PDB file of C-alpha atoms and ligand atoms in Angstrom:
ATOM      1  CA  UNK A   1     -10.364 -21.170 -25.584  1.00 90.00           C
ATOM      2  CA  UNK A   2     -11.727 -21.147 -29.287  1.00 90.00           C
ATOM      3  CA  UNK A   3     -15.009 -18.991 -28.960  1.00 96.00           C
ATOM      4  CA  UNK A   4     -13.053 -16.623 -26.186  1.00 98.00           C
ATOM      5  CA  UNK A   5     -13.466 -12.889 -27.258  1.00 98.00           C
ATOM      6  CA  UNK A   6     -10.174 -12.306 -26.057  1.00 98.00           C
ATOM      7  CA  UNK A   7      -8.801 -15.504 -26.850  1.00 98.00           C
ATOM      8  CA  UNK A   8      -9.102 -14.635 -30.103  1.00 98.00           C
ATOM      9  CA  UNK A   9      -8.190 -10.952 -29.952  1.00 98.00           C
ATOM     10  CA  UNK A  10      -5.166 -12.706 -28.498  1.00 98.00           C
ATOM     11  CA  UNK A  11      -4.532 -14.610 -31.890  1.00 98.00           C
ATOM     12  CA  UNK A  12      -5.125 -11.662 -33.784  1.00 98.00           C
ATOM     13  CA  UNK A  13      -7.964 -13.588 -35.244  1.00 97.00           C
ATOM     14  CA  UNK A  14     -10.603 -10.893 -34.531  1.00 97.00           C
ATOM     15  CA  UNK A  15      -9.730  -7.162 -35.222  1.00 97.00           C
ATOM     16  CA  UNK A  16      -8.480  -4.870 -31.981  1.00 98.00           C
ATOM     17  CA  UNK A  17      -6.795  -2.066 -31.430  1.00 98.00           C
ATOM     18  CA  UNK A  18      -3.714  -3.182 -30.395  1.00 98.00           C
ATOM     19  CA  UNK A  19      -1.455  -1.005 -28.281  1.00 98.00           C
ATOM     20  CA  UNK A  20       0.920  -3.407 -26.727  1.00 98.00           C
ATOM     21  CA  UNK A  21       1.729  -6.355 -26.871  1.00 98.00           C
ATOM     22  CA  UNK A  22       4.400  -9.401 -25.847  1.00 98.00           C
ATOM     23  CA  UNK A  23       4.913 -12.942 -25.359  1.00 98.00           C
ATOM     24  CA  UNK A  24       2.190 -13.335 -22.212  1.00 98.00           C
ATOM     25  CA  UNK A  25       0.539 -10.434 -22.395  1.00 98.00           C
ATOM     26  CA  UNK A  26      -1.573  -7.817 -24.385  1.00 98.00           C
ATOM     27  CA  UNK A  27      -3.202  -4.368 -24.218  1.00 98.00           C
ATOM     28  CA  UNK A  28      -6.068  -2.985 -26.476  1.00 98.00           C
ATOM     29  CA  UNK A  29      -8.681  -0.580 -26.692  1.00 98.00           C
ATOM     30  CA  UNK A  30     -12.310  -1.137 -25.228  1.00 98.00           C
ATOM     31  CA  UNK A  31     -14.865  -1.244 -28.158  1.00 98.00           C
ATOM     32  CA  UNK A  32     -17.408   0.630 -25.655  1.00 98.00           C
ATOM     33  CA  UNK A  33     -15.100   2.797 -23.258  1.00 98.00           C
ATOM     34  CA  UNK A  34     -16.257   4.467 -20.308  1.00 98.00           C
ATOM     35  CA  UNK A  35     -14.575   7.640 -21.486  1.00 98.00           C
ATOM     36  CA  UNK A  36     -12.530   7.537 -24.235  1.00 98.00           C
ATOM     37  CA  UNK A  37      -8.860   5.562 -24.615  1.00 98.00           C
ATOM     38  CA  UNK A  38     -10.431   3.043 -22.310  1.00 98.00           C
ATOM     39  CA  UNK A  39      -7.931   0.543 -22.505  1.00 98.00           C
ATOM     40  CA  UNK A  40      -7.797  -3.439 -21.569  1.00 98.00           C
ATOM     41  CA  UNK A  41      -4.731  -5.151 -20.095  1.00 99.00           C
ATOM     42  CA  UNK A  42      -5.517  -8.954 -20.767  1.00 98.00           C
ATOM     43  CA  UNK A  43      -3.121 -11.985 -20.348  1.00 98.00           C
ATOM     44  CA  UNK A  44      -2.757 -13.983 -23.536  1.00 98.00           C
ATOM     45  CA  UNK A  45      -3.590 -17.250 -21.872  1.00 98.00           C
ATOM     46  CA  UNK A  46      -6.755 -18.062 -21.226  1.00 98.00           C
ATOM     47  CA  UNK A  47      -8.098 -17.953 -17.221  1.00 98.00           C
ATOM     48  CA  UNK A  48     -11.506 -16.850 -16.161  1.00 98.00           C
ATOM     49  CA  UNK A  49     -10.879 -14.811 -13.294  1.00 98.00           C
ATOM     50  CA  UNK A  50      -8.202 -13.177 -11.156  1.00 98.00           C
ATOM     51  CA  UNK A  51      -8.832 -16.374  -8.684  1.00 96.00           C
ATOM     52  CA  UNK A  52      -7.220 -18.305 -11.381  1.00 95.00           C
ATOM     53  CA  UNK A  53      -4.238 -16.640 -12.981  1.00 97.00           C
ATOM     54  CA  UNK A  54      -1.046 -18.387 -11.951  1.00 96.00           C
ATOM     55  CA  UNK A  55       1.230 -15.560  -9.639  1.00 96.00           C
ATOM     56  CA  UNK A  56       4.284 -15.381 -12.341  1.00 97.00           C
ATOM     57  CA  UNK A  57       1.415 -14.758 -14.912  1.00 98.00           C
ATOM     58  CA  UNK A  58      -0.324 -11.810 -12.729  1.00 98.00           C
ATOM     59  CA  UNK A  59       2.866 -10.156 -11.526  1.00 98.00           C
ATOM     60  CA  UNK A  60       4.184 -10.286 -15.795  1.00 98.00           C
ATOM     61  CA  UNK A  61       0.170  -8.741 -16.171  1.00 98.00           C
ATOM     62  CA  UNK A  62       0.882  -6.296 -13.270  1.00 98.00           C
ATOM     63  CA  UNK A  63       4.009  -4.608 -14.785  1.00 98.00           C
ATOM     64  CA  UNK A  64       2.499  -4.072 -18.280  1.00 98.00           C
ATOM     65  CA  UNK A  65      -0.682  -2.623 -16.678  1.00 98.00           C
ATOM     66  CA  UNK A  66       1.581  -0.100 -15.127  1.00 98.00           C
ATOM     67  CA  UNK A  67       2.986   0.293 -18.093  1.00 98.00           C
ATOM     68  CA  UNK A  68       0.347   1.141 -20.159  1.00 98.00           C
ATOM     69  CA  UNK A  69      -0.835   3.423 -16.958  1.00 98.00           C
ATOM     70  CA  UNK A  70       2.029   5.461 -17.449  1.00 98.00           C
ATOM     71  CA  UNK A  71       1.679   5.096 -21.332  1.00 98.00           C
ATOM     72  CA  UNK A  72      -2.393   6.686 -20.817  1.00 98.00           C
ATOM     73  CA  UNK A  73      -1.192   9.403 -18.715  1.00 98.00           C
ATOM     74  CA  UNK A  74       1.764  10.445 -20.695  1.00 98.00           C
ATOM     75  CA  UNK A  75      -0.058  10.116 -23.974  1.00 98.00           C
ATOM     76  CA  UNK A  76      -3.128  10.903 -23.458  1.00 98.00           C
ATOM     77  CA  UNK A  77      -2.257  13.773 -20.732  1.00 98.00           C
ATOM     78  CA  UNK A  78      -4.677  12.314 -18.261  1.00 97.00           C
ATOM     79  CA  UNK A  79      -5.201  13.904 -15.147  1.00 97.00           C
ATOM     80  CA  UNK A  80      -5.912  10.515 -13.127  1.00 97.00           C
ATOM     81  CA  UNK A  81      -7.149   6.742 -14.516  1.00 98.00           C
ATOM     82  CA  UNK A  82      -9.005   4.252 -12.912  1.00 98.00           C
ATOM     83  CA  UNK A  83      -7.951   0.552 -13.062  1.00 98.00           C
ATOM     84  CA  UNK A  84     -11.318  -1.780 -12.673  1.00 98.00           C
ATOM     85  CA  UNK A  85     -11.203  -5.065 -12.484  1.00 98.00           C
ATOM     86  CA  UNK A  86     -14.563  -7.459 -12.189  1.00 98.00           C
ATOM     87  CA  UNK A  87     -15.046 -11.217 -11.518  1.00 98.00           C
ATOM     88  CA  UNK A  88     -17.908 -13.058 -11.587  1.00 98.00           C
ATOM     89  CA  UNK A  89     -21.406 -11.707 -13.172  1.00 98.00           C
ATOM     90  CA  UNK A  90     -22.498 -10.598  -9.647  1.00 98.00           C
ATOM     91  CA  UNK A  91     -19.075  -8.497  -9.617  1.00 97.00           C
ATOM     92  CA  UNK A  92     -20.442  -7.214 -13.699  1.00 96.00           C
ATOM     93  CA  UNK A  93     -17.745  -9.456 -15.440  1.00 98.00           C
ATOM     94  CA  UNK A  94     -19.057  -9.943 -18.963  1.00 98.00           C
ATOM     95  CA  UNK A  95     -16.416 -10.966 -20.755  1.00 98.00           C
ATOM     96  CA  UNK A  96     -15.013 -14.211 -19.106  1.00 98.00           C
ATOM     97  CA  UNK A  97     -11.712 -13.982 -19.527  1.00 98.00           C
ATOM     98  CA  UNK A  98      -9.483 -11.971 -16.705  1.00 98.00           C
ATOM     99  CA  UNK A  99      -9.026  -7.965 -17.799  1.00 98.00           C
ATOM    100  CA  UNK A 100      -8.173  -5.151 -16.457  1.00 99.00           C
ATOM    101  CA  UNK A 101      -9.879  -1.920 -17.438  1.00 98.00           C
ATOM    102  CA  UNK A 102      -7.657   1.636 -17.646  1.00 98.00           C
ATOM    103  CA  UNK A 103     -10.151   4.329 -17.746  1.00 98.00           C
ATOM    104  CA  UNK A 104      -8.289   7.827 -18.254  1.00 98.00           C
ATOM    105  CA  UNK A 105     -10.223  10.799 -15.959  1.00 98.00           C
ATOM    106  CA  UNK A 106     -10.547  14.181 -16.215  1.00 98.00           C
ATOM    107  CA  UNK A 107     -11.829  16.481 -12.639  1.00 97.00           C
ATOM    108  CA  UNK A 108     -15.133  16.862 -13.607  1.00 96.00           C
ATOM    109  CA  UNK A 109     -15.651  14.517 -16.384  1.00 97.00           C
ATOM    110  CA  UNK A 110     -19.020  13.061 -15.588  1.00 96.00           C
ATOM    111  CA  UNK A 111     -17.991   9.569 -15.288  1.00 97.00           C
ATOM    112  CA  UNK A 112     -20.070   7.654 -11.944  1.00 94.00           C
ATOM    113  CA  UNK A 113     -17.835   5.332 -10.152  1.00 91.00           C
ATOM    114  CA  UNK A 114     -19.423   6.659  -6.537  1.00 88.00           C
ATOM    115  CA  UNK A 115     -21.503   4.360  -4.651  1.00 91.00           C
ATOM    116  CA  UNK A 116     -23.417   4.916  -0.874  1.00 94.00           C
ATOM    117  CA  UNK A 117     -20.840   3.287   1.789  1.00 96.00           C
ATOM    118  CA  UNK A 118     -22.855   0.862   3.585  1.00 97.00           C
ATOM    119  CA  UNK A 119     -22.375   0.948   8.143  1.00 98.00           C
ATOM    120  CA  UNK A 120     -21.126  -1.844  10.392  1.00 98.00           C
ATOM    121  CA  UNK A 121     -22.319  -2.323  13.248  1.00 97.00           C
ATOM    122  CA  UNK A 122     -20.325  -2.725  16.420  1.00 96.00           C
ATOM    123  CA  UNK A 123     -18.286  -5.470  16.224  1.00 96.00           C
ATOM    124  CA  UNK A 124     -19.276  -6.321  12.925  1.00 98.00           C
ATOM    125  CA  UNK A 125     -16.298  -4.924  10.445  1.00 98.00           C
ATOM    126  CA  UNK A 126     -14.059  -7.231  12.783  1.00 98.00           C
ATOM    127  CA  UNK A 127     -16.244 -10.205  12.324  1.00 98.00           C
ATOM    128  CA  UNK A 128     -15.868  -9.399   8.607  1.00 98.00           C
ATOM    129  CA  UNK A 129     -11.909  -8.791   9.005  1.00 98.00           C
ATOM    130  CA  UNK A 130     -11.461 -12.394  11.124  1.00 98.00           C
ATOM    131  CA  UNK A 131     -13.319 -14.762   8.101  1.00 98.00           C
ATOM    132  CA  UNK A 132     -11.398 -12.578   5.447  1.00 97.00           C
ATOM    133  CA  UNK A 133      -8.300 -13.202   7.684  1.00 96.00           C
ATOM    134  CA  UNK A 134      -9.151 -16.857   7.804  1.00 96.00           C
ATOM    135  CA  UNK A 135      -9.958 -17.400   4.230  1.00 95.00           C
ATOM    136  CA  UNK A 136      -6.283 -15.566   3.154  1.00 94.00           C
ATOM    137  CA  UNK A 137      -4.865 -18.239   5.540  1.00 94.00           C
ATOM    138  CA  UNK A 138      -6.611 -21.216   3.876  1.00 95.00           C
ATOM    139  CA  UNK A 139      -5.032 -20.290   0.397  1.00 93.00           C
ATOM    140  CA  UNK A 140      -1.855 -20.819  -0.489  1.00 78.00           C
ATOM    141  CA  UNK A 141      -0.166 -18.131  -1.872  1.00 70.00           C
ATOM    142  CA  UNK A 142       1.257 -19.454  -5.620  1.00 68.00           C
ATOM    143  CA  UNK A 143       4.294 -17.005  -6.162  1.00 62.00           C
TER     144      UNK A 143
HETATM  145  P1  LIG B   1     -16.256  -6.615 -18.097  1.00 93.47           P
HETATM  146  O1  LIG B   1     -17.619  -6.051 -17.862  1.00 93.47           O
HETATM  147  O2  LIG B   1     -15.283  -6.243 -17.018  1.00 93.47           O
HETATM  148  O3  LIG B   1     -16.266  -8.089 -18.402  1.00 93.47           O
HETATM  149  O4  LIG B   1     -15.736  -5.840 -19.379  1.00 93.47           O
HETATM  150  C1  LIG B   1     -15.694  -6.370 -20.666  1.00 93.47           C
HETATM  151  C2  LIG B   1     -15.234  -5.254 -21.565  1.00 93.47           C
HETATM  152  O5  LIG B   1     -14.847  -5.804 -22.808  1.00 93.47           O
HETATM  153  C3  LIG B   1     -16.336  -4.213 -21.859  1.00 93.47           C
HETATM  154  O6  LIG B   1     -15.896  -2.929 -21.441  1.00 93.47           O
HETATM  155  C4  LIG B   1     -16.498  -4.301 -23.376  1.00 93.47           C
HETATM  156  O7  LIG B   1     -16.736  -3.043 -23.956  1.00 93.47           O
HETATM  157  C5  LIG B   1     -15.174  -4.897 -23.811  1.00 93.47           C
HETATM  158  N1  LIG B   1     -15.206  -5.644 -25.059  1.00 93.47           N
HETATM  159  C6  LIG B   1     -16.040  -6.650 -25.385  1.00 93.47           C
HETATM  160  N2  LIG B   1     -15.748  -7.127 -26.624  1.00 93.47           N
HETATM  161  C7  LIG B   1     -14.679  -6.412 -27.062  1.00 93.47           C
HETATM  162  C8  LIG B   1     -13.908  -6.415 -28.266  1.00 93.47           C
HETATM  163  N3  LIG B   1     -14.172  -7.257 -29.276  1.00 93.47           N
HETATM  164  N4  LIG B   1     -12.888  -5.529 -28.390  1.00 93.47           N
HETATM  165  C9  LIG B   1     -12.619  -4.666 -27.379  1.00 93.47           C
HETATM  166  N5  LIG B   1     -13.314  -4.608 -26.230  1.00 93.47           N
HETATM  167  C10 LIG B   1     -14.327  -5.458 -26.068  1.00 93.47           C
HETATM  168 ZN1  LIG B   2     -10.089 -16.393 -23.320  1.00 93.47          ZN
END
């Protein structure tokens, strides 16, 4: 897409901090990282959301994001990462085009990713678990 952020970061038409790259995919640093060496895994072509990417696509994205997981441990001697990964603005996607975030952690380093677990009622996490069950069954699988 021409005005795409990443699009373009894609094309190497916008500067980034490149630190991988192939064919499909590429990997470069976060402008405004969570903690620092924040790192984006981002297929070249453009797709909006995880809902979209095409299986062959997602599983070549997969292998590079544990790639460049290992890569952010080993270089960066991280002590744990977080992968995030948001769709939709209700979800806090901002940039529209499917990412992945790697945020290295350290114990202790500050960063809030904690939130207050909500309760089911009786019943009620099966009711959730039977539409969940029924909407997996009403989508094909494209792998
Ligand atoms: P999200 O909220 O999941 O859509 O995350 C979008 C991420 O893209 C944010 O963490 C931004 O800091 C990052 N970002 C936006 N523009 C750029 C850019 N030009 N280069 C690198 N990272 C960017
Ligand atoms: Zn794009």
């Amino acid at each position: 897409m021409a005005d795409c952020i990443f699009c373009r970061i894609a094309r190497h038409e916008v500067p980034s901090s490149v630190v991988y790259e192939d064919e499909h995919v590429i990997a470069f640093m976060d402008i405004m990282p969570a903690k620092k060496g924040h790192l984006l895994v981002v297929p070249k072509a453009h797709y909006g959301a995880l809902f979209d990417v095409p299986a062959p696509l997602l599983a070549k994205t997969a292998a590079v994001l544990q790639r460049c997981a290992r890569g952010v441990r080993r270089g960066l001697t991280a002590e744990g990462l977080n992968v995030l990964q948001s769709n939709g603005s209700a979800a806090g996607q901002v940039v529209d085009h499917v990412h992945f975030h790697i945020i290295p952690r350290r114990l202790g380093d500050g960063l809030r990713l904690d939130w207050d677990h909500e309760t089911y009622a009786p019943n009620e996490m099966a009711s959730f678990a039977a539409k969940i069950k029924e909407g997996c069954e009403a989508e094909r699988s494209d792998a």
